Amino acid sequence: MNETKNVSRRTRNPIFFRKDGGWKSVSTDCIVCMEACAYKCIFYMDDGTVKEVEMPLGTALAKAQEQATTFLRVHRSYAVNIEHIDMVYNDRRGQGTVPCPFLPDD
């Protein structure tokens, strides 16, 4: 009998980062966007939570892209998961804007 496991969305495509002397996993499917913050990276999750990890954005993005090809670097300090993009706006200069409910408006 061939049984398939019901894999939770929270455990698919995991990336691991150091936390409290161990390794913590986070599913790339649940990451909406990433923000660089010095040598740390902030993950904004689809449930509204925020996770701060001790790795640069470039490293976090490379790890996420190993698991899912849905991540796109849109700025030197930001990357987004295109699976979570609902709308893209163009400003007067033709620059694309992706509204992110977790980030403050400038």
Short mmCIF file of C-alpha atoms in Angstrom, two decimals:
data_model
loop_
_atom_site.label_atom_id
_atom_site.label_comp_id
_atom_site.label_asym_id
_atom_site.label_seq_id
_atom_site.Cartn_x
_atom_site.Cartn_y
_atom_site.Cartn_z
CA MET A 1 0.00 0.00 0.00
CA ASN A 2 1.45 3.37 -1.04
CA GLU A 3 0.65 5.97 1.62
CA THR A 4 1.56 9.61 1.29
CA LYS A 5 2.12 11.78 4.29
CA ASN A 6 0.00 14.86 4.76
CA VAL A 7 2.78 17.41 4.93
CA SER A 8 1.89 20.63 6.69
CA ARG A 9 2.55 23.83 4.78
CA ARG A 10 4.55 24.97 7.79
CA THR A 11 7.11 22.19 7.35
CA ARG A 12 7.49 22.13 3.55
CA ASN A 13 10.60 23.65 1.99
CA PRO A 14 12.32 24.47 5.28
CA ILE A 15 15.40 26.59 5.77
CA PHE A 16 17.35 26.42 9.01
CA PHE A 17 18.95 29.17 11.04
CA ARG A 18 20.77 29.31 14.38
CA LYS A 19 18.65 30.06 17.42
CA ASP A 20 19.40 29.60 21.13
CA GLY A 21 22.31 27.23 20.53
CA GLY A 22 20.36 25.03 18.11
CA TRP A 23 18.85 25.13 14.66
CA LYS A 24 15.33 26.43 13.99
CA SER A 25 13.40 25.73 10.80
CA VAL A 26 11.02 28.00 8.95
CA SER A 27 9.01 27.10 5.88
CA THR A 28 9.84 29.23 2.83
CA ASP A 29 6.17 28.92 1.82
CA CYS A 30 5.21 31.02 4.85
CA ILE A 31 7.73 33.83 4.30
CA VAL A 32 6.06 36.84 2.65
CA CYS A 33 9.14 39.05 2.47
CA MET A 34 12.63 39.48 3.90
CA GLU A 35 14.31 42.67 5.06
CA ALA A 36 18.02 43.27 5.63
CA CYS A 37 18.89 44.76 9.00
CA ALA A 38 22.70 45.08 9.39
CA TYR A 39 23.98 41.49 9.62
CA LYS A 40 20.55 40.14 10.46
CA CYS A 41 17.53 39.39 8.35
CA ILE A 42 13.89 39.90 9.27
CA PHE A 43 11.33 37.43 7.94
CA TYR A 44 7.75 38.70 7.69
CA MET A 45 5.52 35.64 7.86
CA ASP A 46 2.09 35.09 6.31
CA ASP A 47 0.47 34.79 9.75
CA GLY A 48 1.65 38.30 10.69
CA THR A 49 4.56 37.22 12.86
CA VAL A 50 8.09 38.49 12.46
CA LYS A 51 11.25 36.38 12.84
CA GLU A 52 14.69 37.92 13.19
CA VAL A 53 17.54 35.65 12.14
CA GLU A 54 21.27 36.11 12.46
CA MET A 55 22.31 35.92 8.82
CA PRO A 56 22.62 38.51 6.08
CA LEU A 57 19.84 38.91 3.53
CA GLY A 58 22.02 37.48 0.74
CA THR A 59 22.57 34.25 2.69
CA ALA A 60 18.90 33.95 3.69
CA LEU A 61 17.82 34.57 0.11
CA ALA A 62 20.24 31.97 -1.26
CA LYS A 63 18.96 29.38 1.25
CA ALA A 64 15.35 30.21 0.42
CA GLN A 65 16.01 29.98 -3.33
CA GLU A 66 17.50 26.49 -2.84
CA GLN A 67 14.09 25.38 -1.54
CA ALA A 68 11.72 27.54 -3.60
CA THR A 69 12.29 29.53 -6.76
CA THR A 70 9.57 32.00 -5.79
CA PHE A 71 11.87 34.56 -4.12
CA LEU A 72 12.87 37.72 -5.91
CA ARG A 73 15.23 40.42 -4.67
CA VAL A 74 13.44 43.70 -5.36
CA HIS A 75 15.85 46.05 -3.58
CA ARG A 76 19.24 45.72 -1.95
CA SER A 77 17.46 45.49 1.41
CA TYR A 78 14.34 43.51 0.46
CA ALA A 79 13.29 40.23 -1.13
CA VAL A 80 9.73 39.05 -1.68
CA ASN A 81 8.03 35.72 -2.16
CA ILE A 82 6.15 36.23 -5.43
CA GLU A 83 3.55 33.68 -4.32
CA HIS A 84 2.31 36.34 -1.87
CA ILE A 85 2.21 39.29 -4.29
CA ASP A 86 -1.35 40.40 -4.99
CA MET A 87 -0.76 43.71 -6.79
CA VAL A 88 2.13 45.70 -8.28
CA TYR A 89 1.83 49.46 -8.84
CA ASN A 90 3.94 51.72 -11.05
CA ASP A 91 4.83 55.21 -9.90
CA ARG A 92 5.34 58.23 -12.17
CA ARG A 93 8.92 57.16 -12.94
CA GLY A 94 7.83 53.68 -14.02
CA GLN A 95 9.24 52.09 -10.87
CA GLY A 96 7.30 49.10 -9.57
CA THR A 97 5.85 49.18 -6.06
CA VAL A 98 4.69 46.09 -4.21
CA PRO A 99 2.54 46.95 -1.19
CA CYS A 100 3.52 44.95 1.87
CA PRO A 101 1.15 45.21 4.84
CA PHE A 102 3.96 44.50 7.31
CA LEU A 103 6.23 47.39 6.34
CA PRO A 104 5.63 51.06 7.24
CA ASP A 105 4.71 53.39 4.37
CA ASP A 106 7.41 55.92 3.45
#
